[in-house]
PDB file of C-alpha atoms in Angstrom:
ATOM      1  CA  MET A   1      73.562  72.124 140.692  1.00 95.00           C
ATOM      2  CA  LEU A   2      72.648  75.478 142.321  1.00 98.00           C
ATOM      3  CA  ASP A   3      69.264  76.333 143.507  1.00 98.00           C
ATOM      4  CA  CYS A   4      69.805  79.827 142.156  1.00 98.00           C
ATOM      5  CA  LEU A   5      72.478  81.624 140.277  1.00 98.00           C
ATOM      6  CA  VAL A   6      72.455  85.331 140.774  1.00 98.00           C
ATOM      7  CA  ILE A   7      74.077  87.429 137.928  1.00 98.00           C
ATOM      8  CA  GLY A   8      75.184  90.747 139.227  1.00 97.00           C
ATOM      9  CA  GLY A   9      76.542  91.739 142.648  1.00 97.00           C
ATOM     10  CA  GLY A  10      74.956  95.094 143.165  1.00 97.00           C
ATOM     11  CA  PRO A  11      72.292  95.847 145.827  1.00 97.00           C
ATOM     12  CA  ALA A  12      69.596  93.775 144.269  1.00 98.00           C
ATOM     13  CA  GLY A  13      71.769  90.723 143.575  1.00 98.00           C
ATOM     14  CA  LEU A  14      73.410  90.798 147.063  1.00 98.00           C
ATOM     15  CA  LEU A  15      70.309  91.096 148.915  1.00 98.00           C
ATOM     16  CA  ALA A  16      68.645  88.336 146.913  1.00 98.00           C
ATOM     17  CA  ALA A  17      71.618  86.113 148.020  1.00 98.00           C
ATOM     18  CA  VAL A  18      71.085  87.083 151.597  1.00 98.00           C
ATOM     19  CA  TYR A  19      67.422  86.050 151.431  1.00 98.00           C
ATOM     20  CA  LEU A  20      68.219  82.793 149.648  1.00 98.00           C
ATOM     21  CA  GLY A  21      70.951  81.905 151.962  1.00 98.00           C
ATOM     22  CA  ARG A  22      68.624  82.572 154.934  1.00 98.00           C
ATOM     23  CA  TYR A  23      66.192  80.191 153.130  1.00 98.00           C
ATOM     24  CA  ARG A  24      69.062  77.600 153.244  1.00 98.00           C
ATOM     25  CA  ARG A  25      69.230  77.428 149.486  1.00 98.00           C
ATOM     26  CA  SER A  26      72.457  76.967 147.476  1.00 98.00           C
ATOM     27  CA  VAL A  27      73.189  80.303 145.762  1.00 98.00           C
ATOM     28  CA  GLN A  28      76.180  81.815 143.839  1.00 98.00           C
ATOM     29  CA  VAL A  29      76.647  85.471 142.771  1.00 98.00           C
ATOM     30  CA  ILE A  30      78.704  86.116 139.712  1.00 98.00           C
ATOM     31  CA  ASP A  31      79.734  89.725 139.642  1.00 97.00           C
ATOM     32  CA  ALA A  32      81.716  91.755 137.086  1.00 94.00           C
ATOM     33  CA  GLY A  33      82.512  94.476 139.644  1.00 92.00           C
ATOM     34  CA  GLU A  34      80.624  97.208 137.778  1.00 92.00           C
ATOM     35  CA  SER A  35      77.722  98.122 140.081  1.00 94.00           C
ATOM     36  CA  ARG A  36      76.321 101.503 139.549  1.00 92.00           C
ATOM     37  CA  ALA A  37      75.922 101.790 143.345  1.00 93.00           C
ATOM     38  CA  ALA A  38      79.701 101.923 143.678  1.00 92.00           C
ATOM     39  CA  LYS A  39      79.614 105.455 142.245  1.00 88.00           C
ATOM     40  CA  ILE A  40      77.298 106.825 144.893  1.00 90.00           C
ATOM     41  CA  PRO A  41      79.336 109.222 146.985  1.00 88.00           C
ATOM     42  CA  GLU A  42      76.772 109.013 149.864  1.00 91.00           C
ATOM     43  CA  SER A  43      73.136 107.999 149.931  1.00 92.00           C
ATOM     44  CA  HIS A  44      70.924 109.931 152.270  1.00 92.00           C
ATOM     45  CA  ASN A  45      67.551 108.341 151.440  1.00 91.00           C
ATOM     46  CA  TYR A  46      68.429 104.778 152.248  1.00 89.00           C
ATOM     47  CA  PRO A  47      66.353 103.659 155.349  1.00 90.00           C
ATOM     48  CA  GLY A  48      68.069 103.722 158.678  1.00 92.00           C
ATOM     49  CA  PHE A  49      71.192 105.532 157.514  1.00 90.00           C
ATOM     50  CA  PHE A  50      71.852 109.236 157.777  1.00 91.00           C
ATOM     51  CA  GLY A  51      74.313 108.790 154.843  1.00 92.00           C
ATOM     52  CA  ILE A  52      76.190 105.850 153.545  1.00 94.00           C
ATOM     53  CA  ALA A  53      78.553 105.560 150.647  1.00 93.00           C
ATOM     54  CA  GLY A  54      77.665 103.136 147.952  1.00 93.00           C
ATOM     55  CA  LEU A  55      80.990 101.139 148.360  1.00 95.00           C
ATOM     56  CA  ALA A  56      80.439 100.836 151.954  1.00 96.00           C
ATOM     57  CA  LEU A  57      76.910  99.553 151.458  1.00 96.00           C
ATOM     58  CA  LEU A  58      78.185  97.002 148.926  1.00 97.00           C
ATOM     59  CA  ARG A  59      80.835  95.792 151.339  1.00 97.00           C
ATOM     60  CA  ARG A  60      78.156  95.371 154.107  1.00 97.00           C
ATOM     61  CA  LEU A  61      75.898  93.387 151.783  1.00 98.00           C
ATOM     62  CA  ASN A  62      78.794  91.322 150.503  1.00 97.00           C
ATOM     63  CA  ALA A  63      79.726  90.266 154.036  1.00 98.00           C
ATOM     64  CA  GLN A  64      76.123  89.669 155.012  1.00 98.00           C
ATOM     65  CA  ALA A  65      75.544  87.278 151.964  1.00 98.00           C
ATOM     66  CA  ARG A  66      78.770  85.387 152.793  1.00 98.00           C
ATOM     67  CA  GLN A  67      77.567  85.002 156.342  1.00 98.00           C
ATOM     68  CA  TYR A  68      74.576  82.998 155.170  1.00 98.00           C
ATOM     69  CA  GLY A  69      76.546  80.717 152.778  1.00 97.00           C
ATOM     70  CA  ALA A  70      76.294  82.606 149.484  1.00 98.00           C
ATOM     71  CA  GLU A  71      79.325  82.031 147.174  1.00 98.00           C
ATOM     72  CA  LEU A  72      80.496  85.238 145.648  1.00 97.00           C
ATOM     73  CA  VAL A  73      82.542  84.868 142.499  1.00 96.00           C
ATOM     74  CA  SER A  74      84.316  87.504 140.369  1.00 95.00           C
ATOM     75  CA  GLY A  75      83.492  87.131 136.609  1.00 95.00           C
ATOM     76  CA  ARG A  76      81.136  87.917 133.769  1.00 95.00           C
ATOM     77  CA  VAL A  77      78.402  85.708 132.362  1.00 96.00           C
ATOM     78  CA  THR A  78      78.601  85.651 128.636  1.00 94.00           C
ATOM     79  CA  SER A  79      75.723  83.468 127.680  1.00 93.00           C
ATOM     80  CA  LEU A  80      72.595  81.618 129.023  1.00 94.00           C
ATOM     81  CA  ARG A  81      71.016  78.426 127.642  1.00 94.00           C
ATOM     82  CA  LYS A  82      68.647  75.780 129.001  1.00 93.00           C
ATOM     83  CA  GLU A  83      69.137  72.080 129.056  1.00 94.00           C
ATOM     84  CA  GLY A  84      65.880  70.528 129.938  1.00 93.00           C
ATOM     85  CA  ALA A  85      64.838  72.257 133.174  1.00 92.00           C
ATOM     86  CA  THR A  86      68.259  73.307 134.010  1.00 97.00           C
ATOM     87  CA  PHE A  87      69.893  76.760 133.152  1.00 97.00           C
ATOM     88  CA  VAL A  88      73.392  76.693 132.134  1.00 97.00           C
ATOM     89  CA  ALA A  89      75.477  79.977 132.462  1.00 96.00           C
ATOM     90  CA  SER A  90      78.878  80.380 130.737  1.00 95.00           C
ATOM     91  CA  SER A  91      81.309  82.371 132.620  1.00 91.00           C
ATOM     92  CA  SER A  92      85.188  82.703 132.376  1.00 81.00           C
ATOM     93  CA  GLY A  93      85.431  79.505 130.277  1.00 81.00           C
ATOM     94  CA  SER A  94      83.322  77.274 132.591  1.00 92.00           C
ATOM     95  CA  ASP A  95      79.560  76.478 132.930  1.00 95.00           C
ATOM     96  CA  VAL A  96      77.416  76.896 135.935  1.00 97.00           C
ATOM     97  CA  ASN A  97      74.190  74.902 136.376  1.00 97.00           C
ATOM     98  CA  ALA A  98      71.153  76.266 138.236  1.00 98.00           C
ATOM     99  CA  ARG A  99      67.533  75.680 138.655  1.00 98.00           C
ATOM    100  CA  PHE A 100      66.724  79.297 138.719  1.00 98.00           C
ATOM    101  CA  ILE A 101      68.476  82.474 137.555  1.00 98.00           C
ATOM    102  CA  LEU A 102      68.071  85.951 138.902  1.00 98.00           C
ATOM    103  CA  LEU A 103      69.276  88.691 136.711  1.00 98.00           C
ATOM    104  CA  ALA A 104      70.463  91.792 138.591  1.00 98.00           C
ATOM    105  CA  THR A 105      72.772  93.316 136.027  1.00 97.00           C
ATOM    106  CA  GLY A 106      71.625  96.920 136.379  1.00 96.00           C
ATOM    107  CA  LEU A 107      72.549  99.521 133.740  1.00 95.00           C
ATOM    108  CA  VAL A 108      75.309 101.870 132.569  1.00 93.00           C
ATOM    109  CA  ASP A 109      74.756 105.541 132.452  1.00 90.00           C
ATOM    110  CA  HIS A 110      76.057 107.448 129.376  1.00 88.00           C
ATOM    111  CA  CYS A 111      78.423 110.150 130.581  1.00 84.00           C
ATOM    112  CA  PRO A 112      80.124 112.770 128.585  1.00 81.00           C
ATOM    113  CA  GLN A 113      83.878 113.172 128.529  1.00 82.00           C
ATOM    114  CA  ILE A 114      84.817 115.421 131.438  1.00 84.00           C
ATOM    115  CA  GLU A 115      88.228 116.791 131.644  1.00 83.00           C
ATOM    116  CA  GLY A 116      89.916 116.460 135.058  1.00 73.00           C
ATOM    117  CA  GLN A 117      87.499 113.739 136.319  1.00 69.00           C
ATOM    118  CA  ALA A 118      88.863 110.574 137.735  1.00 60.00           C
ATOM    119  CA  ALA A 119      88.166 107.545 135.494  1.00 56.00           C
ATOM    120  CA  ASP A 120      86.466 105.489 138.287  1.00 59.00           C
ATOM    121  CA  GLY A 121      84.816 105.927 141.590  1.00 57.00           C
ATOM    122  CA  PRO A 122      82.162 108.354 142.925  1.00 63.00           C
ATOM    123  CA  SER A 123      82.119 112.152 142.316  1.00 72.00           C
ATOM    124  CA  ASP A 124      80.498 114.724 144.383  1.00 79.00           C
ATOM    125  CA  ALA A 125      80.116 116.971 141.324  1.00 88.00           C
ATOM    126  CA  ILE A 126      78.882 114.569 138.653  1.00 90.00           C
ATOM    127  CA  ARG A 127      75.558 113.052 139.622  1.00 90.00           C
ATOM    128  CA  PHE A 128      72.852 110.877 137.977  1.00 89.00           C
ATOM    129  CA  CYS A 129      69.995 110.685 140.191  1.00 91.00           C
ATOM    130  CA  PRO A 130      68.209 113.792 141.470  1.00 92.00           C
ATOM    131  CA  ILE A 131      65.724 111.717 143.252  1.00 92.00           C
ATOM    132  CA  CYS A 132      68.545 110.165 145.269  1.00 90.00           C
ATOM    133  CA  ASP A 133      70.490 113.440 146.042  1.00 90.00           C
ATOM    134  CA  GLY A 134      68.620 116.410 144.880  1.00 92.00           C
ATOM    135  CA  TYR A 135      67.911 117.421 148.524  1.00 94.00           C
ATOM    136  CA  GLU A 136      71.738 117.699 148.944  1.00 91.00           C
ATOM    137  CA  ALA A 137      71.832 120.233 146.049  1.00 92.00           C
ATOM    138  CA  MET A 138      69.684 122.645 148.068  1.00 96.00           C
ATOM    139  CA  ASP A 139      70.242 126.230 146.873  1.00 97.00           C
ATOM    140  CA  ARG A 140      73.355 125.301 145.028  1.00 96.00           C
ATOM    141  CA  ARG A 141      74.197 125.863 141.333  1.00 97.00           C
ATOM    142  CA  VAL A 142      73.073 122.809 139.417  1.00 97.00           C
ATOM    143  CA  GLY A 143      73.334 121.993 135.797  1.00 97.00           C
ATOM    144  CA  VAL A 144      71.756 119.302 133.600  1.00 96.00           C
ATOM    145  CA  LEU A 145      73.417 118.085 130.352  1.00 95.00           C
ATOM    146  CA  GLY A 146      71.043 116.672 127.830  1.00 91.00           C
ATOM    147  CA  ASP A 147      68.382 117.486 125.329  1.00 90.00           C
ATOM    148  CA  ILE A 148      65.434 119.745 125.665  1.00 90.00           C
ATOM    149  CA  LYS A 149      63.017 116.955 126.512  1.00 88.00           C
ATOM    150  CA  ALA A 150      64.868 114.416 128.772  1.00 88.00           C
ATOM    151  CA  GLY A 151      67.306 117.025 130.256  1.00 92.00           C
ATOM    152  CA  GLY A 152      64.453 119.514 130.613  1.00 93.00           C
ATOM    153  CA  LYS A 153      62.325 117.060 132.757  1.00 94.00           C
ATOM    154  CA  LYS A 154      65.302 116.481 135.015  1.00 95.00           C
ATOM    155  CA  ALA A 155      66.015 120.311 135.274  1.00 96.00           C
ATOM    156  CA  LEU A 156      62.349 120.987 136.231  1.00 97.00           C
ATOM    157  CA  PHE A 157      62.559 118.345 138.864  1.00 97.00           C
ATOM    158  CA  LEU A 158      65.731 120.025 140.323  1.00 97.00           C
ATOM    159  CA  ARG A 159      63.901 123.289 140.623  1.00 97.00           C
ATOM    160  CA  THR A 160      62.268 121.653 143.641  1.00 97.00           C
ATOM    161  CA  TYR A 161      65.530 122.314 145.466  1.00 97.00           C
ATOM    162  CA  THR A 162      67.342 125.303 144.024  1.00 97.00           C
ATOM    163  CA  LYS A 163      66.506 128.395 141.979  1.00 97.00           C
ATOM    164  CA  ASP A 164      69.804 128.200 140.102  1.00 98.00           C
ATOM    165  CA  VAL A 165      69.314 125.478 137.474  1.00 98.00           C
ATOM    166  CA  SER A 166      70.845 125.494 134.037  1.00 97.00           C
ATOM    167  CA  LEU A 167      70.067 123.098 131.160  1.00 96.00           C
ATOM    168  CA  PHE A 168      73.124 122.724 128.900  1.00 95.00           C
ATOM    169  CA  LEU A 169      72.392 121.585 125.381  1.00 92.00           C
ATOM    170  CA  THR A 170      75.090 120.068 123.319  1.00 78.00           C
ATOM    171  CA  ALA A 171      75.971 121.292 119.804  1.00 66.00           C
ATOM    172  CA  THR A 172      74.226 118.278 118.337  1.00 68.00           C
ATOM    173  CA  THR A 173      70.955 118.779 120.198  1.00 68.00           C
ATOM    174  CA  LYS A 174      68.018 119.547 117.922  1.00 67.00           C
ATOM    175  CA  ASP A 175      66.025 122.138 119.862  1.00 59.00           C
ATOM    176  CA  VAL A 176      62.596 121.948 118.210  1.00 63.00           C
ATOM    177  CA  ASP A 177      60.372 121.355 121.247  1.00 73.00           C
ATOM    178  CA  VAL A 178      58.756 124.779 121.667  1.00 77.00           C
ATOM    179  CA  ASP A 179      56.462 123.741 124.396  1.00 82.00           C
ATOM    180  CA  SER A 180      59.235 122.230 126.545  1.00 85.00           C
ATOM    181  CA  GLN A 181      61.313 125.462 126.036  1.00 88.00           C
ATOM    182  CA  GLU A 182      58.389 127.653 127.222  1.00 91.00           C
ATOM    183  CA  THR A 183      57.913 125.492 130.175  1.00 94.00           C
ATOM    184  CA  LEU A 184      61.498 125.620 131.172  1.00 95.00           C
ATOM    185  CA  THR A 185      61.614 129.458 130.647  1.00 94.00           C
ATOM    186  CA  LYS A 186      58.551 129.994 132.885  1.00 95.00           C
ATOM    187  CA  ALA A 187      60.100 127.879 135.586  1.00 96.00           C
ATOM    188  CA  ASN A 188      63.308 130.091 135.381  1.00 96.00           C
ATOM    189  CA  VAL A 189      65.553 127.278 134.054  1.00 97.00           C
ATOM    190  CA  ARG A 190      68.517 128.821 132.248  1.00 96.00           C
ATOM    191  CA  ILE A 191      69.046 127.309 128.777  1.00 95.00           C
ATOM    192  CA  VAL A 192      72.628 127.283 127.432  1.00 95.00           C
ATOM    193  CA  ARG A 193      73.257 126.092 123.979  1.00 92.00           C
ATOM    194  CA  ASN A 194      76.115 124.624 121.996  1.00 90.00           C
ATOM    195  CA  VAL A 195      78.108 123.015 124.769  1.00 91.00           C
ATOM    196  CA  LYS A 196      81.693 122.211 123.582  1.00 90.00           C
ATOM    197  CA  GLN A 197      83.546 121.124 126.790  1.00 91.00           C
ATOM    198  CA  VAL A 198      82.941 120.101 130.479  1.00 93.00           C
ATOM    199  CA  ARG A 199      85.741 120.354 132.868  1.00 92.00           C
ATOM    200  CA  GLN A 200      86.028 119.414 136.697  1.00 89.00           C
ATOM    201  CA  THR A 201      88.486 121.235 138.920  1.00 82.00           C
ATOM    202  CA  ALA A 202      90.115 119.799 141.977  1.00 73.00           C
ATOM    203  CA  GLU A 203      87.656 121.784 144.121  1.00 77.00           C
ATOM    204  CA  ASN A 204      84.774 119.730 142.540  1.00 82.00           C
ATOM    205  CA  ILE A 205      83.523 122.640 140.504  1.00 91.00           C
ATOM    206  CA  ILE A 206      82.182 121.893 137.121  1.00 93.00           C
ATOM    207  CA  THR A 207      82.922 124.344 134.246  1.00 94.00           C
ATOM    208  CA  VAL A 208      80.753 124.011 131.110  1.00 94.00           C
ATOM    209  CA  VAL A 209      82.275 125.767 128.060  1.00 94.00           C
ATOM    210  CA  THR A 210      80.238 126.785 124.889  1.00 93.00           C
ATOM    211  CA  GLN A 211      81.505 126.887 121.474  1.00 91.00           C
ATOM    212  CA  ARG A 212      81.592 130.743 121.709  1.00 92.00           C
ATOM    213  CA  GLY A 213      83.960 130.366 124.714  1.00 93.00           C
ATOM    214  CA  GLU A 214      81.406 131.229 127.410  1.00 94.00           C
ATOM    215  CA  CYS A 215      82.144 129.485 130.782  1.00 95.00           C
ATOM    216  CA  HIS A 216      79.329 128.535 133.240  1.00 95.00           C
ATOM    217  CA  GLU A 217      80.218 127.174 136.632  1.00 95.00           C
ATOM    218  CA  VAL A 218      78.012 124.694 138.536  1.00 96.00           C
ATOM    219  CA  ASP A 219      78.478 122.813 141.849  1.00 95.00           C
ATOM    220  CA  ALA A 220      76.731 119.644 140.491  1.00 94.00           C
ATOM    221  CA  LEU A 221      76.068 118.452 136.993  1.00 95.00           C
ATOM    222  CA  TYR A 222      73.492 115.860 136.113  1.00 95.00           C
ATOM    223  CA  PRO A 223      74.143 114.125 132.731  1.00 93.00           C
ATOM    224  CA  ALA A 224      70.762 113.212 131.139  1.00 91.00           C
ATOM    225  CA  VAL A 225      72.085 111.539 127.940  1.00 89.00           C
ATOM    226  CA  GLY A 226      70.720 108.047 128.282  1.00 88.00           C
ATOM    227  CA  CYS A 227      71.910 104.702 129.465  1.00 92.00           C
ATOM    228  CA  ILE A 228      72.400 101.069 128.402  1.00 95.00           C
ATOM    229  CA  VAL A 229      70.202  98.558 130.267  1.00 96.00           C
ATOM    230  CA  ARG A 230      72.203  95.359 130.745  1.00 97.00           C
ATOM    231  CA  SER A 231      69.411  93.062 129.707  1.00 97.00           C
ATOM    232  CA  ASP A 232      70.999  91.430 126.608  1.00 96.00           C
ATOM    233  CA  LEU A 233      71.512  88.104 128.385  1.00 96.00           C
ATOM    234  CA  ALA A 234      67.789  87.763 128.972  1.00 97.00           C
ATOM    235  CA  THR A 235      66.539  89.404 125.681  1.00 96.00           C
ATOM    236  CA  GLY A 236      69.033  87.195 123.763  1.00 93.00           C
ATOM    237  CA  PHE A 237      67.466  84.222 125.472  1.00 91.00           C
ATOM    238  CA  GLY A 238      63.979  85.442 124.292  1.00 94.00           C
ATOM    239  CA  ALA A 239      62.810  87.472 127.258  1.00 97.00           C
ATOM    240  CA  SER A 240      60.313  90.313 126.592  1.00 97.00           C
ATOM    241  CA  SER A 241      61.506  93.913 127.274  1.00 97.00           C
ATOM    242  CA  THR A 242      60.403  97.499 126.928  1.00 96.00           C
ATOM    243  CA  GLU A 243      61.704  99.718 124.034  1.00 93.00           C
ATOM    244  CA  ASN A 244      64.567 100.931 126.200  1.00 91.00           C
ATOM    245  CA  GLY A 245      65.610  97.471 127.379  1.00 95.00           C
ATOM    246  CA  ASN A 246      63.942  97.120 130.718  1.00 97.00           C
ATOM    247  CA  LEU A 247      62.843  93.582 131.262  1.00 98.00           C
ATOM    248  CA  ASP A 248      59.145  92.789 131.577  1.00 98.00           C
ATOM    249  CA  VAL A 249      58.303  91.118 134.833  1.00 98.00           C
ATOM    250  CA  ASP A 250      55.270  90.180 136.779  1.00 98.00           C
ATOM    251  CA  ASP A 251      54.451  90.743 140.453  1.00 98.00           C
ATOM    252  CA  HIS A 252      56.983  87.903 141.513  1.00 98.00           C
ATOM    253  CA  GLN A 253      59.766  89.451 139.284  1.00 98.00           C
ATOM    254  CA  ARG A 254      59.475  86.568 136.790  1.00 98.00           C
ATOM    255  CA  THR A 255      60.514  87.405 133.275  1.00 98.00           C
ATOM    256  CA  THR A 256      58.605  85.911 130.350  1.00 98.00           C
ATOM    257  CA  ILE A 257      61.172  83.062 130.427  1.00 97.00           C
ATOM    258  CA  ASP A 258      60.158  80.477 133.080  1.00 97.00           C
ATOM    259  CA  GLY A 259      62.663  80.270 135.835  1.00 98.00           C
ATOM    260  CA  LEU A 260      64.391  83.453 134.872  1.00 98.00           C
ATOM    261  CA  TYR A 261      63.838  86.352 137.289  1.00 98.00           C
ATOM    262  CA  ALA A 262      65.059  90.046 137.157  1.00 98.00           C
ATOM    263  CA  ALA A 263      65.469  92.639 139.862  1.00 98.00           C
ATOM    264  CA  GLY A 264      66.738  96.216 140.197  1.00 97.00           C
ATOM    265  CA  ASP A 265      67.659  98.755 137.501  1.00 97.00           C
ATOM    266  CA  VAL A 266      67.431  96.077 134.766  1.00 98.00           C
ATOM    267  CA  VAL A 267      63.742  96.033 135.388  1.00 97.00           C
ATOM    268  CA  THR A 268      62.709  99.628 136.280  1.00 92.00           C
ATOM    269  CA  ASP A 269      63.546 103.215 135.347  1.00 87.00           C
ATOM    270  CA  LEU A 270      63.092 104.213 139.019  1.00 90.00           C
ATOM    271  CA  HIS A 271      66.734 103.752 140.033  1.00 92.00           C
ATOM    272  CA  GLN A 272      66.527 103.494 143.776  1.00 94.00           C
ATOM    273  CA  LEU A 273      68.309 101.304 146.278  1.00 95.00           C
ATOM    274  CA  SER A 274      64.992 100.670 148.130  1.00 95.00           C
ATOM    275  CA  VAL A 275      63.216  99.626 144.874  1.00 96.00           C
ATOM    276  CA  ALA A 276      66.077  97.205 144.127  1.00 97.00           C
ATOM    277  CA  PHE A 277      65.879  95.714 147.552  1.00 97.00           C
ATOM    278  CA  GLY A 278      62.097  95.189 147.232  1.00 97.00           C
ATOM    279  CA  HIS A 279      62.558  93.356 143.954  1.00 98.00           C
ATOM    280  CA  ALA A 280      65.272  91.177 145.519  1.00 98.00           C
ATOM    281  CA  ALA A 281      63.108  90.074 148.413  1.00 98.00           C
ATOM    282  CA  ILE A 282      60.139  89.298 146.227  1.00 98.00           C
ATOM    283  CA  ALA A 283      62.136  87.303 143.709  1.00 98.00           C
ATOM    284  CA  ALA A 284      64.106  85.360 146.166  1.00 98.00           C
ATOM    285  CA  THR A 285      60.913  84.484 148.214  1.00 98.00           C
ATOM    286  CA  ASP A 286      59.215  83.279 145.062  1.00 98.00           C
ATOM    287  CA  ILE A 287      62.197  81.150 144.009  1.00 98.00           C
ATOM    288  CA  HIS A 288      62.331  79.575 147.421  1.00 98.00           C
ATOM    289  CA  ASN A 289      58.629  78.770 147.299  1.00 98.00           C
ATOM    290  CA  ARG A 290      59.008  77.123 143.874  1.00 98.00           C
ATOM    291  CA  LEU A 291      61.875  74.903 144.963  1.00 98.00           C
ATOM    292  CA  PRO A 292      61.282  71.572 146.661  1.00 97.00           C
ATOM    293  CA  ALA A 293      60.666  71.861 150.370  1.00 97.00           C
ATOM    294  CA  ASN A 294      63.917  71.651 152.549  1.00 97.00           C
ATOM    295  CA  PRO A 295      62.919  70.832 156.097  1.00 96.00           C
ATOM    296  CA  ARG A 296      65.447  70.353 158.824  1.00 93.00           C
TER     297      ARG A 296
END
């Protein structure tokens, strides 16, 4: 019987394991190896580092969690159920029992097919979070791929850093938002319609090709075509969520299912490492306080 099972080995899950281990609680992390953080080429707004790659940060957190006794297991939890006061998680053909569950499963960004891009790993040219790395795009050629509303919002934000911003609309985009179009035009955001293909060269230059054969080169491209929030384990269990799938939690990171916590991108649409770490610290501390005392 674990004190806590953490599902997801990204920044939120691993830091929660560090805290719980330091609270001398039995904790296991089950991780499918699909953390969004692994795709960060280098983060420059993580406190105390003047740039650290996502994979390097995950390795540090992994080692730190192990140092304090956390058990890290590769696998995927396929279902959750409750037997009395105990949670039972099914993973890789076996069951894990825990008093509390912390869900830190994150999300998956939708990304268009990009010719020439490596299947996995970080890319300096394909980026997803302008809050994280917009500063590094200072005065460069930047593109956003998406619709007039969601893509336009991201394009306007990127004007903070560069005058050269293009919004690429796919052929299926229904461009009917006149107000958004006028706002983008006034902000000098270039609108390019009917995108057919996106290519990445060896020099990390992105070329966007329209149906008419026009080619537009950018140094960085931000897809804004949505994501899948990995909250199905909790919502399938009856937990409440927002329309886009983010789990509803209280000030202690408790979901609407007693004993089930959530932290990181599965909770918030502000996808930041610092936010995930804050969630993890809050959740782990509340779990510790709810467990029976464990004096030396």
